[in-house]
């Protein structure tokens, strides 16, 4: 099979690799669509802890083409999306139900072969039937699940005014989800002109390029989708009202100013900063 391989930081190539075979409760998936996450970019540049060489990709969907002898939920022909985080189920975090903070997490595209290949193995428990959902939408199930989890933790209320920092894929998904939840107004803060234009074209709300353009104490909640500690501090100190929620999602690469936000924070209980998603979203949520 053909696969994209990061052989070392800054180096990628299309290589011919052996096609894996499913064992136990594994599924062999023929990948139909695979997204590019910011984590993939950090890995490529050597800013994320992983071992090279590596087949990247943890946002993907595809067709089941073979199943291991212990599989009971899926048969060849099933169309699935994948929840990539594979917890150990033994560490204190897993035993508390916080699988997304597992100390021994295995993730395709990080420490297992990922979805930027023609075929990939996944545990049957990590696959979810997507029915007739378009493949490209199936590849967005993982980031959207992260956004659903982050938004539910922040818990913006009907009629509130919310600021989303960052107009990348995660920030745009956050803004759209909050609008769907009935949040009165969702504004976006984004420094990159191209992303500002894209966000404005989607009609998500007011789009600002600099915090100084926003009046103080404007927002009831703030959702960070950048991991940029400077922006988070600005929002927490000036842009949100006293007692408002500030939720941080994600973090930057080592050595980046954003990496200081990795010990994720929040100002609203219960809305701690969070990374990835929890295994709690029901099908069709």
mmCIF file of N, CA and C in Angstrom, residues 148-269:
data_model
loop_
_atom_site.group_PDB
_atom_site.id
_atom_site.type_symbol
_atom_site.label_atom_id
_atom_site.label_comp_id
_atom_site.label_asym_id
_atom_site.label_seq_id
_atom_site.Cartn_x
_atom_site.Cartn_y
_atom_site.Cartn_z
ATOM 1 N N UNK A 148 -17.374 19.652 20.403
ATOM 2 C CA UNK A 148 -18.572 19.404 21.210
ATOM 3 C C UNK A 148 -18.197 19.281 22.678
ATOM 4 N N UNK A 149 -17.138 18.519 22.955
ATOM 5 C CA UNK A 149 -16.705 18.333 24.343
ATOM 6 C C UNK A 149 -16.266 19.658 24.955
ATOM 7 N N UNK A 150 -15.459 20.423 24.222
ATOM 8 C CA UNK A 150 -14.976 21.701 24.742
ATOM 9 C C UNK A 150 -16.130 22.662 24.997
ATOM 10 N N UNK A 151 -17.089 22.711 24.086
ATOM 11 C CA UNK A 151 -18.217 23.627 24.230
ATOM 12 C C UNK A 151 -19.104 23.232 25.401
ATOM 13 N N UNK A 152 -19.322 21.939 25.585
ATOM 14 C CA UNK A 152 -20.145 21.502 26.710
ATOM 15 C C UNK A 152 -19.456 21.772 28.041
ATOM 16 N N UNK A 153 -18.132 21.715 28.062
ATOM 17 C CA UNK A 153 -17.410 22.039 29.291
ATOM 18 C C UNK A 153 -17.501 23.531 29.603
ATOM 19 N N UNK A 154 -17.403 24.359 28.584
ATOM 20 C CA UNK A 154 -17.519 25.803 28.794
ATOM 21 C C UNK A 154 -18.960 26.198 29.107
ATOM 22 N N UNK A 155 -19.908 25.482 28.498
ATOM 23 C CA UNK A 155 -21.346 25.648 28.763
ATOM 24 C C UNK A 155 -21.841 27.076 28.573
ATOM 25 N N UNK A 156 -21.642 27.673 27.385
ATOM 26 C CA UNK A 156 -22.235 28.991 27.142
ATOM 27 C C UNK A 156 -23.752 28.895 27.186
ATOM 28 N N UNK A 157 -24.385 29.929 27.712
ATOM 29 C CA UNK A 157 -25.825 29.887 27.933
ATOM 30 C C UNK A 157 -26.589 30.614 26.827
ATOM 31 N N UNK A 158 -27.840 30.221 26.674
ATOM 32 C CA UNK A 158 -28.726 30.861 25.719
ATOM 33 C C UNK A 158 -28.752 32.366 25.983
ATOM 34 N N UNK A 159 -28.502 33.148 24.946
ATOM 35 C CA UNK A 159 -28.551 34.598 25.078
ATOM 36 C C UNK A 159 -27.241 35.244 25.469
ATOM 37 N N UNK A 160 -26.205 34.452 25.767
ATOM 38 C CA UNK A 160 -24.917 35.042 26.134
ATOM 39 C C UNK A 160 -24.170 35.526 24.894
ATOM 40 N N UNK A 161 -23.121 36.299 25.155
ATOM 41 C CA UNK A 161 -22.246 36.793 24.106
ATOM 42 C C UNK A 161 -20.874 36.158 24.313
ATOM 43 N N UNK A 162 -20.353 35.502 23.262
ATOM 44 C CA UNK A 162 -19.144 34.692 23.385
ATOM 45 C C UNK A 162 -18.105 35.150 22.372
ATOM 46 N N UNK A 163 -16.844 35.126 22.801
ATOM 47 C CA UNK A 163 -15.718 35.386 21.911
ATOM 48 C C UNK A 163 -14.986 34.079 21.652
ATOM 49 N N UNK A 164 -14.767 33.767 20.375
ATOM 50 C CA UNK A 164 -13.945 32.624 19.982
ATOM 51 C C UNK A 164 -12.629 33.165 19.449
ATOM 52 N N UNK A 165 -11.529 32.732 20.031
ATOM 53 C CA UNK A 165 -10.214 33.187 19.583
ATOM 54 C C UNK A 165 -9.634 32.164 18.617
ATOM 55 N N UNK A 166 -9.445 32.590 17.374
ATOM 56 C CA UNK A 166 -8.916 31.720 16.340
ATOM 57 C C UNK A 166 -9.983 31.333 15.339
ATOM 58 N N UNK A 167 -9.686 31.525 14.049
ATOM 59 C CA UNK A 167 -10.630 31.179 12.990
ATOM 60 C C UNK A 167 -10.082 30.065 12.114
ATOM 61 N N UNK A 168 -9.309 29.165 12.722
ATOM 62 C CA UNK A 168 -8.926 27.948 12.033
ATOM 63 C C UNK A 168 -10.088 26.972 12.054
ATOM 64 N N UNK A 169 -9.876 25.732 11.627
ATOM 65 C CA UNK A 169 -10.972 24.755 11.610
ATOM 66 C C UNK A 169 -11.656 24.585 12.965
ATOM 67 N N UNK A 170 -10.875 24.510 14.052
ATOM 68 C CA UNK A 170 -11.473 24.316 15.376
ATOM 69 C C UNK A 170 -12.276 25.544 15.790
ATOM 70 N N UNK A 171 -11.719 26.725 15.593
ATOM 71 C CA UNK A 171 -12.432 27.937 15.969
ATOM 72 C C UNK A 171 -13.724 28.107 15.193
ATOM 73 N N UNK A 172 -13.694 27.813 13.892
ATOM 74 C CA UNK A 172 -14.902 27.935 13.075
ATOM 75 C C UNK A 172 -15.954 26.927 13.525
ATOM 76 N N UNK A 173 -15.533 25.686 13.803
ATOM 77 C CA UNK A 173 -16.483 24.686 14.297
ATOM 78 C C UNK A 173 -17.083 25.123 15.633
ATOM 79 N N UNK A 174 -16.243 25.681 16.508
ATOM 80 C CA UNK A 174 -16.750 26.173 17.794
ATOM 81 C C UNK A 174 -17.807 27.255 17.593
ATOM 82 N N UNK A 175 -17.507 28.206 16.727
ATOM 83 C CA UNK A 175 -18.435 29.310 16.498
ATOM 84 C C UNK A 175 -19.762 28.804 15.935
ATOM 85 N N UNK A 176 -19.692 27.894 14.986
ATOM 86 C CA UNK A 176 -20.922 27.366 14.384
ATOM 87 C C UNK A 176 -21.735 26.586 15.415
ATOM 88 N N UNK A 177 -21.046 25.805 16.247
ATOM 89 C CA UNK A 177 -21.759 25.015 17.250
ATOM 90 C C UNK A 177 -22.427 25.921 18.273
ATOM 91 N N UNK A 178 -21.727 26.968 18.704
ATOM 92 C CA UNK A 178 -22.322 27.879 19.685
ATOM 93 C C UNK A 178 -23.532 28.602 19.120
ATOM 94 N N UNK A 179 -23.454 28.982 17.848
ATOM 95 C CA UNK A 179 -24.618 29.607 17.223
ATOM 96 C C UNK A 179 -25.787 28.623 17.198
ATOM 97 N N UNK A 180 -25.496 27.363 16.906
ATOM 98 C CA UNK A 180 -26.547 26.346 16.866
ATOM 99 C C UNK A 180 -27.150 26.106 18.245
ATOM 100 N N UNK A 181 -26.359 26.336 19.304
ATOM 101 C CA UNK A 181 -26.849 26.164 20.671
ATOM 102 C C UNK A 181 -27.698 27.346 21.137
ATOM 103 N N UNK A 182 -27.778 28.394 20.360
ATOM 104 C CA UNK A 182 -28.601 29.532 20.730
ATOM 105 C C UNK A 182 -27.860 30.659 21.396
ATOM 106 N N UNK A 183 -26.515 30.622 21.372
ATOM 107 C CA UNK A 183 -25.750 31.740 21.916
ATOM 108 C C UNK A 183 -26.115 33.003 21.135
ATOM 109 N N UNK A 184 -26.367 34.082 21.845
ATOM 110 C CA UNK A 184 -26.909 35.299 21.225
ATOM 111 C C UNK A 184 -25.969 35.873 20.178
ATOM 112 N N UNK A 185 -24.692 35.994 20.514
ATOM 113 C CA UNK A 185 -23.723 36.572 19.590
ATOM 114 C C UNK A 185 -22.395 35.853 19.760
ATOM 115 N N UNK A 186 -21.792 35.501 18.647
ATOM 116 C CA UNK A 186 -20.485 34.847 18.660
ATOM 117 C C UNK A 186 -19.550 35.674 17.793
ATOM 118 N N UNK A 187 -18.553 36.290 18.415
ATOM 119 C CA UNK A 187 -17.548 37.051 17.692
ATOM 120 C C UNK A 187 -16.264 36.239 17.613
ATOM 121 N N UNK A 188 -15.419 36.593 16.644
ATOM 122 C CA UNK A 188 -14.176 35.862 16.412
ATOM 123 C C UNK A 188 -13.008 36.836 16.422
ATOM 124 N N UNK A 189 -11.933 36.437 17.089
ATOM 125 C CA UNK A 189 -10.683 37.194 17.092
ATOM 126 C C UNK A 189 -9.641 36.374 16.348
ATOM 127 N N UNK A 190 -9.117 36.898 15.262
ATOM 128 C CA UNK A 190 -8.165 36.169 14.414
ATOM 129 C C UNK A 190 -7.177 37.153 13.803
ATOM 130 N N UNK A 191 -5.893 36.894 13.958
ATOM 131 C CA UNK A 191 -4.871 37.814 13.469
ATOM 132 C C UNK A 191 -4.594 37.654 11.970
ATOM 133 N N UNK A 192 -4.769 36.451 11.410
ATOM 134 C CA UNK A 192 -4.434 36.201 10.012
ATOM 135 C C UNK A 192 -5.524 36.747 9.083
ATOM 136 N N UNK A 193 -5.170 37.656 8.163
ATOM 137 C CA UNK A 193 -6.185 38.264 7.289
ATOM 138 C C UNK A 193 -6.974 37.247 6.466
ATOM 139 N N UNK A 194 -6.303 36.222 5.940
ATOM 140 C CA UNK A 194 -7.004 35.244 5.102
ATOM 141 C C UNK A 194 -8.069 34.500 5.903
ATOM 142 N N UNK A 195 -7.736 34.136 7.121
ATOM 143 C CA UNK A 195 -8.716 33.440 7.954
ATOM 144 C C UNK A 195 -9.840 34.379 8.393
ATOM 145 N N UNK A 196 -9.523 35.634 8.614
ATOM 146 C CA UNK A 196 -10.583 36.597 8.940
ATOM 147 C C UNK A 196 -11.582 36.699 7.794
ATOM 148 N N UNK A 197 -11.067 36.765 6.576
ATOM 149 C CA UNK A 197 -11.962 36.866 5.418
ATOM 150 C C UNK A 197 -12.833 35.621 5.297
ATOM 151 N N UNK A 198 -12.234 34.444 5.520
ATOM 152 C CA UNK A 198 -13.005 33.200 5.421
ATOM 153 C C UNK A 198 -14.091 33.149 6.485
ATOM 154 N N UNK A 199 -13.761 33.559 7.714
ATOM 155 C CA UNK A 199 -14.748 33.556 8.795
ATOM 156 C C UNK A 199 -15.870 34.547 8.511
ATOM 157 N N UNK A 200 -15.515 35.711 7.990
ATOM 158 C CA UNK A 200 -16.535 36.713 7.670
ATOM 159 C C UNK A 200 -17.470 36.204 6.579
ATOM 160 N N UNK A 201 -16.915 35.475 5.603
ATOM 161 C CA UNK A 201 -17.734 34.952 4.511
ATOM 162 C C UNK A 201 -18.738 33.917 4.999
ATOM 163 N N UNK A 202 -18.431 33.239 6.106
ATOM 164 C CA UNK A 202 -19.346 32.250 6.669
ATOM 165 C C UNK A 202 -20.478 32.891 7.459
ATOM 166 N N UNK A 203 -20.357 34.192 7.722
ATOM 167 C CA UNK A 203 -21.420 34.894 8.435
ATOM 168 C C UNK A 203 -21.570 34.458 9.876
ATOM 169 N N UNK A 204 -20.466 34.138 10.531
ATOM 170 C CA UNK A 204 -20.537 33.615 11.894
ATOM 171 C C UNK A 204 -20.734 34.700 12.941
ATOM 172 N N UNK A 205 -20.407 35.924 12.640
ATOM 173 C CA UNK A 205 -20.496 37.012 13.606
ATOM 174 C C UNK A 205 -19.450 38.055 13.276
ATOM 175 N N UNK A 206 -19.253 38.999 14.175
ATOM 176 C CA UNK A 206 -18.217 40.004 13.951
ATOM 177 C C UNK A 206 -16.844 39.345 14.026
ATOM 178 N N UNK A 207 -15.933 39.804 13.177
ATOM 179 C CA UNK A 207 -14.586 39.246 13.127
ATOM 180 C C UNK A 207 -13.595 40.376 13.367
ATOM 181 N N UNK A 208 -12.750 40.207 14.381
ATOM 182 C CA UNK A 208 -11.766 41.224 14.754
ATOM 183 C C UNK A 208 -10.355 40.706 14.488
ATOM 184 N N UNK A 209 -9.452 41.641 14.190
ATOM 185 C CA UNK A 209 -8.069 41.275 13.942
ATOM 186 C C UNK A 209 -7.138 41.591 15.088
ATOM 187 N N UNK A 210 -7.617 42.364 16.074
ATOM 188 C CA UNK A 210 -6.762 42.769 17.187
ATOM 189 C C UNK A 210 -7.635 42.979 18.420
ATOM 190 N N UNK A 211 -7.167 42.538 19.601
ATOM 191 C CA UNK A 211 -7.971 42.723 20.816
ATOM 192 C C UNK A 211 -8.325 44.170 21.109
ATOM 193 N N UNK A 212 -7.492 45.117 20.652
ATOM 194 C CA UNK A 212 -7.764 46.522 20.957
ATOM 195 C C UNK A 212 -9.028 47.017 20.257
ATOM 196 N N UNK A 213 -9.512 46.280 19.257
ATOM 197 C CA UNK A 213 -10.734 46.668 18.560
ATOM 198 C C UNK A 213 -11.991 46.345 19.365
ATOM 199 N N UNK A 214 -11.838 45.616 20.473
ATOM 200 C CA UNK A 214 -12.987 45.124 21.228
ATOM 201 C C UNK A 214 -13.105 45.886 22.543
ATOM 202 N N UNK A 215 -14.307 46.271 22.892
ATOM 203 C CA UNK A 215 -14.542 46.973 24.155
ATOM 204 C C UNK A 215 -14.296 46.047 25.332
ATOM 205 N N UNK A 216 -13.845 46.617 26.438
ATOM 206 C CA UNK A 216 -13.554 45.831 27.638
ATOM 207 C C UNK A 216 -14.834 45.248 28.232
ATOM 208 N N UNK A 217 -14.665 44.083 28.869
ATOM 209 C CA UNK A 217 -15.746 43.410 29.617
ATOM 210 C C UNK A 217 -16.976 43.164 28.740
ATOM 211 N N UNK A 218 -16.746 42.798 27.501
ATOM 212 C CA UNK A 218 -17.843 42.610 26.551
ATOM 213 C C UNK A 218 -18.499 41.239 26.667
ATOM 214 N N UNK A 219 -17.716 40.197 26.976
ATOM 215 C CA UNK A 219 -18.190 38.833 26.743
ATOM 216 C C UNK A 219 -18.528 38.076 28.021
ATOM 217 N N UNK A 220 -19.520 37.194 27.884
ATOM 218 C CA UNK A 220 -19.931 36.316 28.977
ATOM 219 C C UNK A 220 -19.086 35.052 29.033
ATOM 220 N N UNK A 221 -18.419 34.730 27.942
ATOM 221 C CA UNK A 221 -17.555 33.548 27.886
ATOM 222 C C UNK A 221 -16.584 33.725 26.738
ATOM 223 N N UNK A 222 -15.445 33.046 26.843
ATOM 224 C CA UNK A 222 -14.416 33.110 25.813
ATOM 225 C C UNK A 222 -13.870 31.711 25.585
ATOM 226 N N UNK A 223 -13.806 31.296 24.328
ATOM 227 C CA UNK A 223 -13.275 29.980 23.968
ATOM 228 C C UNK A 223 -12.031 30.172 23.123
ATOM 229 N N UNK A 224 -10.895 29.709 23.627
ATOM 230 C CA UNK A 224 -9.646 29.839 22.888
ATOM 231 C C UNK A 224 -9.421 28.608 22.024
ATOM 232 N N UNK A 225 -9.180 28.822 20.734
ATOM 233 C CA UNK A 225 -8.886 27.726 19.814
ATOM 234 C C UNK A 225 -7.511 27.897 19.194
ATOM 235 N N UNK A 226 -6.622 28.607 19.900
ATOM 236 C CA UNK A 226 -5.281 28.852 19.386
ATOM 237 C C UNK A 226 -4.189 28.269 20.273
ATOM 238 N N UNK A 227 -4.437 28.153 21.568
ATOM 239 C CA UNK A 227 -3.383 27.759 22.490
ATOM 240 C C UNK A 227 -2.384 28.871 22.731
ATOM 241 N N UNK A 228 -2.693 30.078 22.285
ATOM 242 C CA UNK A 228 -1.761 31.201 22.404
ATOM 243 C C UNK A 228 -1.927 31.874 23.761
ATOM 244 N N UNK A 229 -0.952 31.709 24.631
ATOM 245 C CA UNK A 229 -1.094 32.180 26.004
ATOM 246 C C UNK A 229 -1.270 33.689 26.094
ATOM 247 N N UNK A 230 -0.664 34.443 25.179
ATOM 248 C CA UNK A 230 -0.794 35.901 25.220
ATOM 249 C C UNK A 230 -2.239 36.302 24.950
ATOM 250 N N UNK A 231 -2.865 35.686 23.944
ATOM 251 C CA UNK A 231 -4.260 35.993 23.639
ATOM 252 C C UNK A 231 -5.178 35.573 24.771
ATOM 253 N N UNK A 232 -4.902 34.418 25.370
ATOM 254 C CA UNK A 232 -5.728 33.941 26.479
ATOM 255 C C UNK A 232 -5.669 34.934 27.633
ATOM 256 N N UNK A 233 -4.470 35.383 27.964
ATOM 257 C CA UNK A 233 -4.319 36.338 29.064
ATOM 258 C C UNK A 233 -5.055 37.637 28.761
ATOM 259 N N UNK A 234 -4.980 38.090 27.510
ATOM 260 C CA UNK A 234 -5.677 39.317 27.122
ATOM 261 C C UNK A 234 -7.176 39.163 27.310
ATOM 262 N N UNK A 235 -7.696 38.026 26.871
ATOM 263 C CA UNK A 235 -9.136 37.801 26.998
ATOM 264 C C UNK A 235 -9.552 37.720 28.454
ATOM 265 N N UNK A 236 -8.776 36.986 29.252
ATOM 266 C CA UNK A 236 -9.140 36.799 30.653
ATOM 267 C C UNK A 236 -9.075 38.105 31.431
ATOM 268 N N UNK A 237 -8.123 38.947 31.095
ATOM 269 C CA UNK A 237 -7.911 40.162 31.878
ATOM 270 C C UNK A 237 -8.752 41.352 31.433
ATOM 271 N N UNK A 238 -9.141 41.376 30.158
ATOM 272 C CA UNK A 238 -9.778 42.600 29.675
ATOM 273 C C UNK A 238 -11.101 42.390 28.957
ATOM 274 N N UNK A 239 -11.225 41.304 28.198
ATOM 275 C CA UNK A 239 -12.348 41.206 27.274
ATOM 276 C C UNK A 239 -13.591 40.559 27.853
ATOM 277 N N UNK A 240 -13.443 39.755 28.914
ATOM 278 C CA UNK A 240 -14.623 39.088 29.467
ATOM 279 C C UNK A 240 -15.025 39.744 30.783
ATOM 280 N N UNK A 241 -16.293 39.646 31.087
ATOM 281 C CA UNK A 241 -16.817 40.245 32.315
ATOM 282 C C UNK A 241 -16.359 39.431 33.526
ATOM 283 N N UNK A 242 -16.395 40.001 34.718
ATOM 284 C CA UNK A 242 -16.048 39.244 35.927
ATOM 285 C C UNK A 242 -16.949 38.020 36.085
ATOM 286 N N UNK A 243 -16.335 36.899 36.419
ATOM 287 C CA UNK A 243 -17.081 35.664 36.605
ATOM 288 C C UNK A 243 -17.358 34.906 35.329
ATOM 289 N N UNK A 244 -16.882 35.422 34.192
ATOM 290 C CA UNK A 244 -17.126 34.757 32.914
ATOM 291 C C UNK A 244 -16.250 33.520 32.770
ATOM 292 N N UNK A 245 -16.625 32.660 31.845
ATOM 293 C CA UNK A 245 -15.859 31.445 31.583
ATOM 294 C C UNK A 245 -14.822 31.679 30.506
ATOM 295 N N UNK A 246 -13.609 31.177 30.735
ATOM 296 C CA UNK A 246 -12.554 31.208 29.726
ATOM 297 C C UNK A 246 -12.063 29.786 29.550
ATOM 298 N N UNK A 247 -12.359 29.185 28.420
ATOM 299 C CA UNK A 247 -11.952 27.812 28.155
ATOM 300 C C UNK A 247 -10.831 27.772 27.140
ATOM 301 N N UNK A 248 -9.802 26.988 27.422
ATOM 302 C CA UNK A 248 -8.638 26.871 26.541
ATOM 303 C C UNK A 248 -8.650 25.495 25.897
ATOM 304 N N UNK A 249 -8.557 25.464 24.584
ATOM 305 C CA UNK A 249 -8.514 24.198 23.869
ATOM 306 C C UNK A 249 -7.240 24.159 23.039
ATOM 307 N N UNK A 250 -6.378 23.180 23.317
ATOM 308 C CA UNK A 250 -5.194 22.997 22.499
ATOM 309 C C UNK A 250 -3.969 23.697 23.051
ATOM 310 N N UNK A 251 -2.832 23.435 22.413
ATOM 311 C CA UNK A 251 -1.561 24.009 22.832
ATOM 312 C C UNK A 251 -0.604 24.002 21.660
ATOM 313 N N UNK A 252 0.405 24.858 21.729
ATOM 314 C CA UNK A 252 1.373 24.960 20.653
ATOM 315 C C UNK A 252 2.527 23.998 20.818
ATOM 316 N N UNK A 253 3.502 24.162 19.941
ATOM 317 C CA UNK A 253 4.664 23.284 19.941
ATOM 318 C C UNK A 253 5.660 23.700 21.007
ATOM 319 N N UNK A 254 6.583 22.782 21.356
ATOM 320 C CA UNK A 254 7.628 23.095 22.319
ATOM 321 C C UNK A 254 8.422 24.300 21.831
ATOM 322 N N UNK A 255 8.725 25.196 22.750
ATOM 323 C CA UNK A 255 9.493 26.378 22.406
ATOM 324 C C UNK A 255 8.639 27.522 21.899
ATOM 325 N N UNK A 256 7.410 27.228 21.507
ATOM 326 C CA UNK A 256 6.470 28.252 21.060
ATOM 327 C C UNK A 256 5.851 28.907 22.287
ATOM 328 N N UNK A 257 5.543 30.187 22.180
ATOM 329 C CA UNK A 257 4.871 30.865 23.289
ATOM 330 C C UNK A 257 3.588 30.147 23.673
ATOM 331 N N UNK A 258 2.934 29.528 22.689
ATOM 332 C CA UNK A 258 1.674 28.851 22.962
ATOM 333 C C UNK A 258 1.844 27.659 23.896
ATOM 334 N N UNK A 259 3.046 27.072 23.961
ATOM 335 C CA UNK A 259 3.230 25.887 24.791
ATOM 336 C C UNK A 259 2.986 26.187 26.262
ATOM 337 N N UNK A 260 3.050 27.475 26.653
ATOM 338 C CA UNK A 260 2.800 27.811 28.055
ATOM 339 C C UNK A 260 1.337 27.609 28.433
ATOM 340 N N UNK A 261 0.466 27.477 27.439
ATOM 341 C CA UNK A 261 -0.938 27.227 27.748
ATOM 342 C C UNK A 261 -1.242 25.743 27.850
ATOM 343 N N UNK A 262 -0.236 24.876 27.697
ATOM 344 C CA UNK A 262 -0.499 23.432 27.754
ATOM 345 C C UNK A 262 -1.078 23.018 29.098
ATOM 346 N N UNK A 263 -0.582 23.564 30.247
ATOM 347 C CA UNK A 263 -1.308 23.296 31.506
ATOM 348 C C UNK A 263 -2.622 24.079 31.463
ATOM 349 N N UNK A 264 -3.629 23.478 30.862
ATOM 350 C CA UNK A 264 -4.827 24.203 30.439
ATOM 351 C C UNK A 264 -5.585 24.805 31.608
ATOM 352 N N UNK A 265 -6.253 25.926 31.329
ATOM 353 C CA UNK A 265 -6.845 26.709 32.402
ATOM 354 C C UNK A 265 -8.293 27.043 32.118
ATOM 355 N N UNK A 266 -8.951 27.506 33.134
ATOM 356 C CA UNK A 266 -10.318 27.992 32.988
ATOM 357 C C UNK A 266 -10.653 28.899 34.159
ATOM 358 N N UNK A 267 -11.664 29.748 33.961
ATOM 359 C CA UNK A 267 -12.142 30.596 35.049
ATOM 360 C C UNK A 267 -13.564 30.246 35.452
ATOM 361 N N UNK A 268 -14.152 29.244 34.851
ATOM 362 C CA UNK A 268 -15.520 28.868 35.217
ATOM 363 C C UNK A 268 -15.538 27.399 35.627
ATOM 364 N N UNK A 269 -16.152 27.111 36.778
ATOM 365 C CA UNK A 269 -16.360 25.732 37.193
ATOM 366 C C UNK A 269 -17.787 25.328 36.866
#
